[in-house]
Short mmCIF file of C-alpha atoms and ligand atoms in Angstrom, two decimals:
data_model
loop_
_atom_site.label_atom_id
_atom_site.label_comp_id
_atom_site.label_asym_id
_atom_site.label_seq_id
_atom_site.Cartn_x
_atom_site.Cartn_y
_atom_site.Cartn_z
CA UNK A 1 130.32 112.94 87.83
CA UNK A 2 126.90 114.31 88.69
CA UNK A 3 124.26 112.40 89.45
CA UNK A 4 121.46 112.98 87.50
CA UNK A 5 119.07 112.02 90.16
CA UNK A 6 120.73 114.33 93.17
CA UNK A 7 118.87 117.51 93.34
CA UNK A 8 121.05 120.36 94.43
CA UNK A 9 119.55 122.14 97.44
CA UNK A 10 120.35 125.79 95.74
CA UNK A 11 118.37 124.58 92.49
CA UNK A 12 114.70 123.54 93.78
CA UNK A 13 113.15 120.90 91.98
CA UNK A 14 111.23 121.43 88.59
CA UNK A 15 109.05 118.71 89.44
CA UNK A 16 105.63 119.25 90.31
CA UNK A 17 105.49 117.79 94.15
CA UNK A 18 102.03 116.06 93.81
CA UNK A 19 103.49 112.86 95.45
CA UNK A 20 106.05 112.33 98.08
CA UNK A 21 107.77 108.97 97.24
CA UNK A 22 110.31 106.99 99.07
CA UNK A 23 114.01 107.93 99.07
CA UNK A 24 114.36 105.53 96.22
CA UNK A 25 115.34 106.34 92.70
CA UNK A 26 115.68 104.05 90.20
CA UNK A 27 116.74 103.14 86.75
CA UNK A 28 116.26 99.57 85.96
CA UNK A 29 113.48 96.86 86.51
CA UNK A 30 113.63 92.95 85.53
CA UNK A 31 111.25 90.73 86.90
CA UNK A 32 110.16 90.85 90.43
CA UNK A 33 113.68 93.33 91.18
CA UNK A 34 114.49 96.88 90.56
CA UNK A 35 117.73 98.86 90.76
CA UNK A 36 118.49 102.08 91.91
CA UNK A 37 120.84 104.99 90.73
CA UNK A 38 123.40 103.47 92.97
CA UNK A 39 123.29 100.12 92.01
CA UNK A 40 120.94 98.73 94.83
CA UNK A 41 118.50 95.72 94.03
CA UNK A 42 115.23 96.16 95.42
CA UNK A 43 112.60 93.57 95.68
CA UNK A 44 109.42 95.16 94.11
CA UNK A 45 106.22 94.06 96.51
CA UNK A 46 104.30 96.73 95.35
CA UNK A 47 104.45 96.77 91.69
CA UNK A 48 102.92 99.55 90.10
CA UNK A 49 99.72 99.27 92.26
CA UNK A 50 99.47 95.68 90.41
CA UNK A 51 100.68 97.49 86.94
CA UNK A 52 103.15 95.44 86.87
CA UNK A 53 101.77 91.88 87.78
CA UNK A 54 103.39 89.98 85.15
CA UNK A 55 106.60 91.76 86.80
CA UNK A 56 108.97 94.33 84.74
CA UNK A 57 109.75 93.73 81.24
CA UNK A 58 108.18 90.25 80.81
CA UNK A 59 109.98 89.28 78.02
CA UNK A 60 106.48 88.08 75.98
CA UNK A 61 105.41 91.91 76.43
CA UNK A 62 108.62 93.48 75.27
CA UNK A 63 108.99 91.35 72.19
CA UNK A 64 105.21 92.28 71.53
CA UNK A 65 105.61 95.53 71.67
CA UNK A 66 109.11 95.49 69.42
CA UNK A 67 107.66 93.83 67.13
CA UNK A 68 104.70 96.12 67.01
CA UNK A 69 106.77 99.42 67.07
CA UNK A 70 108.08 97.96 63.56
CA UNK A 71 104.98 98.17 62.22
CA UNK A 72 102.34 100.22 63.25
CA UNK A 73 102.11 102.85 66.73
CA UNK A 74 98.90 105.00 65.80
CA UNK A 75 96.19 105.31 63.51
CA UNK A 76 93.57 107.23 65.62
CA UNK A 77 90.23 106.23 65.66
CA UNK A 78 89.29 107.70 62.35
CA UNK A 79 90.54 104.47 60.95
CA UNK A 80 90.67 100.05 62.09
CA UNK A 81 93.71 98.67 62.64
CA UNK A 82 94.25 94.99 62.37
CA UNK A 83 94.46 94.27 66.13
CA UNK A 84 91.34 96.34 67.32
CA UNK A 85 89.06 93.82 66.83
CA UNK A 86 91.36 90.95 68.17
CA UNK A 87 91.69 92.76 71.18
CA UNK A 88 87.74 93.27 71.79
CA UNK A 89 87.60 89.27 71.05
CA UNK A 90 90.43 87.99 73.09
CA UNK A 91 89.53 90.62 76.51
CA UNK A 92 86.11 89.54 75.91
CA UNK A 93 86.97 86.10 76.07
CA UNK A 94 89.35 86.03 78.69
CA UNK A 95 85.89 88.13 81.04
CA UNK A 96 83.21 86.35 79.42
CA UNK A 97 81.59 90.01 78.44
CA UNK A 98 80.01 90.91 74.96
CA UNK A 99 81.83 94.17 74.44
CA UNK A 100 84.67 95.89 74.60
CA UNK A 101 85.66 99.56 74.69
CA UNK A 102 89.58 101.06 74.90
CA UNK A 103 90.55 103.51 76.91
CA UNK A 104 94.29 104.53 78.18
CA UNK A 105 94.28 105.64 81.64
CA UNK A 106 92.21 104.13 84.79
CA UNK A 107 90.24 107.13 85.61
CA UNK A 108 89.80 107.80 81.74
CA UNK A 109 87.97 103.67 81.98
CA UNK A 110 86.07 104.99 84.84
CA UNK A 111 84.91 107.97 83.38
CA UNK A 112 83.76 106.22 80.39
CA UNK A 113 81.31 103.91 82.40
CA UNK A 114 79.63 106.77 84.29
CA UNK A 115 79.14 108.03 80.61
CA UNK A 116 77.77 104.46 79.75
CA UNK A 117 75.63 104.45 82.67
CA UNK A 118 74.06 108.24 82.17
CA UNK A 119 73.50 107.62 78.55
CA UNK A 120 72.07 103.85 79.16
CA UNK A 121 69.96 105.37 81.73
CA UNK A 122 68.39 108.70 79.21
CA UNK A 123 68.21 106.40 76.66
CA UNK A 124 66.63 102.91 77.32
CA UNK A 125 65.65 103.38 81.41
CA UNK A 126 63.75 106.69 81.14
CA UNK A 127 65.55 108.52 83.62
CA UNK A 128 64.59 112.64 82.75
CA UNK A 129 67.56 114.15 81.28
CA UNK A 130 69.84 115.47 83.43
CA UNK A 131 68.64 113.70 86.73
CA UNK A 132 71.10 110.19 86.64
CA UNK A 133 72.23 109.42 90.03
CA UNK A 134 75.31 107.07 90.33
CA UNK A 135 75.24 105.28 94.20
CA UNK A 136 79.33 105.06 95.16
CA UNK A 137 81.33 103.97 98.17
CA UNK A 138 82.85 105.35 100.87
CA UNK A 139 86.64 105.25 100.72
CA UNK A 140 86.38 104.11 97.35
CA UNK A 141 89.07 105.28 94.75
CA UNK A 142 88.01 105.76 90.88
CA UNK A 143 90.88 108.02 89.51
CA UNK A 144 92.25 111.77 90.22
CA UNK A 145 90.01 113.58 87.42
CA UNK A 146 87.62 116.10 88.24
CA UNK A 147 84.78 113.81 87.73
CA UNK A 148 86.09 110.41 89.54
CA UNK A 149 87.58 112.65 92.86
CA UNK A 150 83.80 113.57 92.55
CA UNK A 151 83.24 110.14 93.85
CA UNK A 152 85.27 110.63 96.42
CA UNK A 153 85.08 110.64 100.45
CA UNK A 154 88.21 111.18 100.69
CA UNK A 155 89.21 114.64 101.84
CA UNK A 156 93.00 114.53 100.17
CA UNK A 157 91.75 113.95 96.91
CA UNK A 158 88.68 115.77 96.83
CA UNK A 159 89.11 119.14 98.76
CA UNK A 160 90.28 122.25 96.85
CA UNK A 161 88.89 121.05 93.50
CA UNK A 162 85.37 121.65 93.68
CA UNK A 163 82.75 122.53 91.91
CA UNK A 164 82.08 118.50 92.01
CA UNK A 165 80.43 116.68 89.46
CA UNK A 166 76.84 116.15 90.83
CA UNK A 167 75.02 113.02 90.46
CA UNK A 168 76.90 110.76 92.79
CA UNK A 169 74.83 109.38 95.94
CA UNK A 170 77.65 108.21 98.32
CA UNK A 171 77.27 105.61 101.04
CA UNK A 172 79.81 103.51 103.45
CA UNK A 173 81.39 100.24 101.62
CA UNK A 174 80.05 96.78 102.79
CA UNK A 175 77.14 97.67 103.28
CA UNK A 176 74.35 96.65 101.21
CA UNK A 177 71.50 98.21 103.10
CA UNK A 178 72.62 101.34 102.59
CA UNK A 179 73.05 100.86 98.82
CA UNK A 180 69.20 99.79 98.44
CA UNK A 181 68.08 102.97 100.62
CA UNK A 182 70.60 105.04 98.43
CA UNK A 183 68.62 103.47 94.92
CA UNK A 184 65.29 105.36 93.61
CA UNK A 185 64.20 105.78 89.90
CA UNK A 186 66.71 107.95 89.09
CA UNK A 187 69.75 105.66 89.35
CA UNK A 188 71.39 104.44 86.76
CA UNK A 189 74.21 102.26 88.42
CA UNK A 190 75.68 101.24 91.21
CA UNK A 191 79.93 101.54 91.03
CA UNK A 192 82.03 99.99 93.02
CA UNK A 193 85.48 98.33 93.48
CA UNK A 194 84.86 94.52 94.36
CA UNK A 195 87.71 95.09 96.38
CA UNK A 196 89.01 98.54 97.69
CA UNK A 197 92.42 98.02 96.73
CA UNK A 198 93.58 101.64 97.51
CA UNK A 199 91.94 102.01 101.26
CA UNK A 200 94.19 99.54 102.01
CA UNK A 201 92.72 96.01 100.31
CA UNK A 202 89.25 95.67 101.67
CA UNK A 203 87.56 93.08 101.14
CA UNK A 204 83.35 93.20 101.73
CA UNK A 205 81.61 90.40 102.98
CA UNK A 206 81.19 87.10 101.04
CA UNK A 207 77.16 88.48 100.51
CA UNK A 208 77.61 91.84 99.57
CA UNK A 209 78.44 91.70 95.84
CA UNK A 210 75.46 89.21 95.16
CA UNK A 211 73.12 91.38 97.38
CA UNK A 212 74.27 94.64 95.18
CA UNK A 213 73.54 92.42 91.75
CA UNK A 214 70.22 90.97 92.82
CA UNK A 215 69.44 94.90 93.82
CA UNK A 216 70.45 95.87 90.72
CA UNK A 217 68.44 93.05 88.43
CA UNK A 218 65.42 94.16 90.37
CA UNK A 219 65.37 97.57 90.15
CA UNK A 220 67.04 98.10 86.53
CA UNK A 221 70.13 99.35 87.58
CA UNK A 222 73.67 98.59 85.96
CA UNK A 223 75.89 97.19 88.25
CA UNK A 224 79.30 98.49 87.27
CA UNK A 225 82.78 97.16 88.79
CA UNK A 226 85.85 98.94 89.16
CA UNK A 227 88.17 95.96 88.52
CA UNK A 228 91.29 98.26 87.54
CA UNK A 229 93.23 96.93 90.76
CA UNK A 230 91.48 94.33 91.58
CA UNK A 231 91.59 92.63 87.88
CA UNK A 232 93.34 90.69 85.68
CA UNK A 233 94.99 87.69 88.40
CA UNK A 234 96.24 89.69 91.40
CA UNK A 235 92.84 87.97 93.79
CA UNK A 236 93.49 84.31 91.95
CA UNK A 237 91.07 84.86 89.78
CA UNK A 238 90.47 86.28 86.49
CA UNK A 239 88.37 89.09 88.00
CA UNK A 240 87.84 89.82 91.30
CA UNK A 241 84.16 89.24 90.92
CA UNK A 242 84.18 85.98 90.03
CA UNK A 243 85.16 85.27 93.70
CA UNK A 244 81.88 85.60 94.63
CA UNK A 245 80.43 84.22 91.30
CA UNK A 246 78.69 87.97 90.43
CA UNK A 247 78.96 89.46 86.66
CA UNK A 248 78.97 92.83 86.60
CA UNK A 249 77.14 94.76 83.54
CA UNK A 250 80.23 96.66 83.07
CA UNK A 251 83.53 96.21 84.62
CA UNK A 252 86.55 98.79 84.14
CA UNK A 253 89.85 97.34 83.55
CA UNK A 254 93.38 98.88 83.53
CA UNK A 255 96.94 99.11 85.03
CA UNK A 256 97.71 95.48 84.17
CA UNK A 257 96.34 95.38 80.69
CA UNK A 258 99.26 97.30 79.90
CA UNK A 259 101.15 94.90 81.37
CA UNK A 260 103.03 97.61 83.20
CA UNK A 261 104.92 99.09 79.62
CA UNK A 262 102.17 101.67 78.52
CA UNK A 263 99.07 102.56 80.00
CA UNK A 264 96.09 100.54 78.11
CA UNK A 265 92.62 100.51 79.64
CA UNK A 266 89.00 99.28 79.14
CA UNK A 267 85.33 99.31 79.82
CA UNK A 268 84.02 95.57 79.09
CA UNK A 269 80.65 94.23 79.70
CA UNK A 270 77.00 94.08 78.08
CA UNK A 271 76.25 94.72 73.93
CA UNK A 272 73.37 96.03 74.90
CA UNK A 273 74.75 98.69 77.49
CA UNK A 274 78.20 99.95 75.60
CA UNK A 275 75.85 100.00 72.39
CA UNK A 276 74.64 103.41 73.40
CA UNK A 277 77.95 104.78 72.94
CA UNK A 278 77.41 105.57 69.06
CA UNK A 279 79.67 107.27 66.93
CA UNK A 280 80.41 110.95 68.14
CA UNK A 281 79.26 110.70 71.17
CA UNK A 282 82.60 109.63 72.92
CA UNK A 283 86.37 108.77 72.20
CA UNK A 284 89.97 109.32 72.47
CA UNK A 285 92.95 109.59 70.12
CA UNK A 286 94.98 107.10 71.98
CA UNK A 287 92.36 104.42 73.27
CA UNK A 288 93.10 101.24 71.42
CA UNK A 289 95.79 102.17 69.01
CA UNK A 290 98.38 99.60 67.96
CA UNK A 291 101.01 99.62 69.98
CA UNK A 292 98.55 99.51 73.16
CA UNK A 293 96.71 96.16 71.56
CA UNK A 294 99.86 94.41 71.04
CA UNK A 295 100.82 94.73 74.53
CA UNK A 296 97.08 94.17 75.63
CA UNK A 297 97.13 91.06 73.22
CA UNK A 298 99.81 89.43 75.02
CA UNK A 299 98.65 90.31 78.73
CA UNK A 300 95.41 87.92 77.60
CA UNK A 301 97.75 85.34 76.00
CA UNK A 302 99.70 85.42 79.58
CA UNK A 303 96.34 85.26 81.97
CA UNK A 304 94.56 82.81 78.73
CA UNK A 305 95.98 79.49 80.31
CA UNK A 306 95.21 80.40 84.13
CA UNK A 307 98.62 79.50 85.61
CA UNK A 308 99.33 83.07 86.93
CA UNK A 309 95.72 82.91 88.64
CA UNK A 310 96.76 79.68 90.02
CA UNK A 311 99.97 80.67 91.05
CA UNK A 312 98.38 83.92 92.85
CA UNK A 313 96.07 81.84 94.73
CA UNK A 314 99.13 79.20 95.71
CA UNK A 315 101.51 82.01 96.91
CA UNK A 316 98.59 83.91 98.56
CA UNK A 317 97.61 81.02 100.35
CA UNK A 318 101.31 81.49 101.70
CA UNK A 319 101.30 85.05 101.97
CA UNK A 320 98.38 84.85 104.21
CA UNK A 321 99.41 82.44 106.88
CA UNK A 322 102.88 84.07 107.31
CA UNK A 323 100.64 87.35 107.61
CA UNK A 324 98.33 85.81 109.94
CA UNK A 325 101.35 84.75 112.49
CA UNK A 326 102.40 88.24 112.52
CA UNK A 327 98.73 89.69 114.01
CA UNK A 328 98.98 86.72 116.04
CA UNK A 329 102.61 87.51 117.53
CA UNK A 330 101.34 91.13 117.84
CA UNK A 331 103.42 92.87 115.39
CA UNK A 332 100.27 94.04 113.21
CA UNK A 333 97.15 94.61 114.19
CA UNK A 334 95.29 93.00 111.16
CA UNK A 335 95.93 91.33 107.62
CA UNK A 336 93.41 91.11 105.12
CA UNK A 337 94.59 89.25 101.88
CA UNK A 338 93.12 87.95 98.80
CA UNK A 339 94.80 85.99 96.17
CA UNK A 340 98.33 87.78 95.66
CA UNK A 341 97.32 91.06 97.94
CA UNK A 342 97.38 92.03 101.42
CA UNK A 343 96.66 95.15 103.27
CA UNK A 344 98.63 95.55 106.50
CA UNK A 345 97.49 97.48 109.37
CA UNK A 346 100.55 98.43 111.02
CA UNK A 347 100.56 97.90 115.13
CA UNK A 348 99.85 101.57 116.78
CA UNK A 349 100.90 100.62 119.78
CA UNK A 350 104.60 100.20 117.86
CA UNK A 351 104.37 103.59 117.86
CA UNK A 352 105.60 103.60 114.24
CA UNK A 353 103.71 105.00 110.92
CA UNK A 354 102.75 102.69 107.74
CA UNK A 355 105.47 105.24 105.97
CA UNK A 356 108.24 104.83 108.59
CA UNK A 357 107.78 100.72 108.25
CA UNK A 358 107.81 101.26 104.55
CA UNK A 359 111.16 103.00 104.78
CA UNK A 360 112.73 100.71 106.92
CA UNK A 361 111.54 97.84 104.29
CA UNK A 362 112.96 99.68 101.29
CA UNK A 363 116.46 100.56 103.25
CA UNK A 364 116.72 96.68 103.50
CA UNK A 365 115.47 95.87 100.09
CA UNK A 366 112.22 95.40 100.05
CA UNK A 367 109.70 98.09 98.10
CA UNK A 368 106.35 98.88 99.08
CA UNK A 369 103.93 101.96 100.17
CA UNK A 370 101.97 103.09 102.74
CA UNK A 371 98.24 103.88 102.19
CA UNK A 372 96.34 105.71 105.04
CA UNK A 373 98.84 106.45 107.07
CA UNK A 374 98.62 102.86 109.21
CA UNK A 375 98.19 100.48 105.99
CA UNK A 376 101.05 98.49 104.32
CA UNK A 377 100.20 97.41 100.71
CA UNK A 378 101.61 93.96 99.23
CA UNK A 379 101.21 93.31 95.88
CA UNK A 380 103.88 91.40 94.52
CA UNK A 381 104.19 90.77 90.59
CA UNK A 382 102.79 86.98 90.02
CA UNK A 383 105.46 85.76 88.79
CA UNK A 384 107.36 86.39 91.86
CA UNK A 385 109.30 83.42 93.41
CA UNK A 386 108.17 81.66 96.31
CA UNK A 387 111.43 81.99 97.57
CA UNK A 388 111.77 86.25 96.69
CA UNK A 389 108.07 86.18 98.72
CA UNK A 390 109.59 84.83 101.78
CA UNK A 391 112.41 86.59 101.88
CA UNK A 392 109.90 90.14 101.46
CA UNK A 393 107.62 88.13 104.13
CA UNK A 394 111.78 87.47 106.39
CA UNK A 395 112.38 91.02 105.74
CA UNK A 396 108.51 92.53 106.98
CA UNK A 397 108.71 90.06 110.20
CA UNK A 398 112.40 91.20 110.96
CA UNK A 399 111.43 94.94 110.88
CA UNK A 400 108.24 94.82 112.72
CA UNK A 401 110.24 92.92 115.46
CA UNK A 402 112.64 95.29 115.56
CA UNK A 403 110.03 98.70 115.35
CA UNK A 404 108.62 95.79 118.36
CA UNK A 405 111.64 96.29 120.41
CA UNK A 406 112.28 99.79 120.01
CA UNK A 407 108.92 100.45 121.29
CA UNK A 408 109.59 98.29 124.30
CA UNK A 409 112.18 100.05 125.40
C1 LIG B 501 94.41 103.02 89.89
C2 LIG B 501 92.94 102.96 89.90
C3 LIG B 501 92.18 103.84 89.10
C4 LIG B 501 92.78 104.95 88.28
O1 LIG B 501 93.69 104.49 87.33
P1 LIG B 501 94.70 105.54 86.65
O2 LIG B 501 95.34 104.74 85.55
O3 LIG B 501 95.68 105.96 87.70
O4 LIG B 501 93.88 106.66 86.15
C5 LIG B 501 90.80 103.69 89.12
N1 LIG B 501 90.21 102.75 89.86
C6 LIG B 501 90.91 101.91 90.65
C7 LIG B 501 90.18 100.87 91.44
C8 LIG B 501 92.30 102.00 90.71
O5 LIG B 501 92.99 101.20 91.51
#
């Protein structure tokens, strides 16, 4: 029989080769596992970049979407629905924000809040038309459109696709010096990720979100917060920024609304700010339609009682003292977690890559990627068992011991 996933070498793939994933290919997801073509169960630490946090096909957000795809998929915008509005309540709610705005995609959230932020800042700062300035981060990732890889410092994602979209003042992450040199009258926000989730989970200084909001109040500049990643549970908390007790004036949310079945995104934050936005002057055909509420619905009726928060704080208090041992037996050379996350910088001295240690982990079970070159993500769905952690956390220690003694030899 042939398998549908085997490419012959004589007939060259039809797929367009803008990513080079593992050697994995797989057909079926439940929970925290996936299988592949050939029947092998995986253990999925990575989880759709924290798509997936309530794990694959949570049974609450399959029968919420069934039941929705019996009634109603897609109205447009041109007219309500009867869970728009329940939607902007309950994500409101679960953020404590004013307002809500839906999107589909990430970048498409992103791009929304620069649009916020420009308009806010013609309309009710006084900037001169044309002149916004947006201050960004180094290392910082915001989408793949033309517009967010114009945030960019990275040189993979940026070069080859200019002319960039101007208006972006970037300056290194952390630092919160550098973002009050980078602000003048022209700015209308500051965006950044509270945590840079795809440069490999780093986590800024305890001050450095409260210095960027006081900077901010004082100068009349939005802070906005990429929370796509970072949001919705995976750091133990609702959002990311309430870690550090800040409130952004708009926040981007994504991936896990959708609760990993359909891609469902949002800009929430102040009435007064997303209340520039009026009619005609920005949309999509897909942002909030039925089918995505329903789903969204239930992701807020899953993170509403704060179990999975809880839980992501329990297990990442475990997650980070096994992670800890192994940068103190050698075998990494740092660990930086938060909640349910962890960014791994693999040992160089192993002589071994972030993608080779990510293929050893996936021949033995466990799934998870490589970001710049030397990091390991971990970002297990929350409802992953204690017991499934440890044995990704067995697996990790056993390979890195082993990459340990090859090198030694
Ligand atoms: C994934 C991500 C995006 C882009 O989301 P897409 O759905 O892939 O467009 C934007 N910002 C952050 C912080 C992300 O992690």
């Amino acid at each position: 029989m042939l398998d549908h996933a085997e490419v012959s070498p004589a007939r060259p793939s039809a797929l367009a080769p803008n990513y080079h994933p593992l050697d994995v290919v797989l057909t079926a997801g439940e929970g925290s596992w996936v299988t592949d073509v050939r029947g092998r169960r995986y253990l999925d630490c990575l989880a759709g970049y924290s798509a997936l946090n309530f794990g694959h096909r949570h049974p609450a957000l399959v029968a919420a979407a069934q039941a929705q795809l019996g009634r109603l998929t897609l109205t447009s915008r041109a007219f309500d629905h009867d869970l728009l509005e329940p939607l902007a309540t309950a994500v409101t709610g679960l953020t404590g924000t004013q307002m809500l705005l839906p999107m589909n995609t990430g970048a498409e959230a992103v791009e929304t809040a620069v649009k916020a932020a420009r308009k806010w800042g013609y309309d009710v700062k006084g900037v001169p038309d044309g002149a916004a300035t947006i201050v960004v981060a180094e290392g910082a990732f915001h989408g793949r459109t033309t517009t967010t890889v114009s945030m960019s410092s990275d040189p993979d994602m940026r070069d080859g696709f200019g002319p960039y979209t101007p208006g972006f003042r970037i300056v290194p992450y952390a630092d919160a010096d550098a973002v009050a040199a980078a602000i003048d009258e022209t700015t209308v926000a500051v965006l950044v990720e509270p945590i840079q989730g795809e440069s490999g989970v780093i986590i800024p200084p305890p001050d450095y979100l409260p210095r960027l909001r006081t900077l901010c109040s004082v100068s009349n500049t939005l802070l906005v917060l990429d929370e796509i990643q970072s949001g919705l549970g995976r750091t133990g908390t609702t959002l990311a920024q309430e870690l550090v007790g800040v409130r952004a004036d708009l926040t981007t949310l994504g991936k896990a609304l959708g609760g990993g079945l359909l891609p469902v995104s949002a800009v929430v934050g102040r009435r007064d700010v997303l209340s520039v936005l009026t009619p005609g002057t920005h949309g999509s055909t897909f942002g909030g339609n039925p089918l995505a509420c329903a789903v969204a619905l239930a992701v807020v009726d899953l993170l509403t009682p704060g179990d999975l928060q809880a839980r992501a704080r329990e297990l990442g208090a475990e997650l980070r003292e096994r992670t800890d041992a192994l940068v103190a037996e050698g075998l990494l050379r740092a660990a930086r977690t938060v909640g349910l996350w962890a960014g791994l910088d693999v040992e160089p001295a192993l002589g071994l890559s972030g993608r080779a240690t990510s293929e050893r982990l996936a021949a033995r079970g466990i799934l998870t990627k490589d970001t710049h070159g030397s990091t390991l993500r971990l970002a297990p769905p929350l409802t992953i068992s204690s017991d499934d952690l440890h044995l990704a956390l067995d697996t990790l220690t056993a390979v890195l011991r082993e990459e340990a003694a090859e090198a030694g030899r």
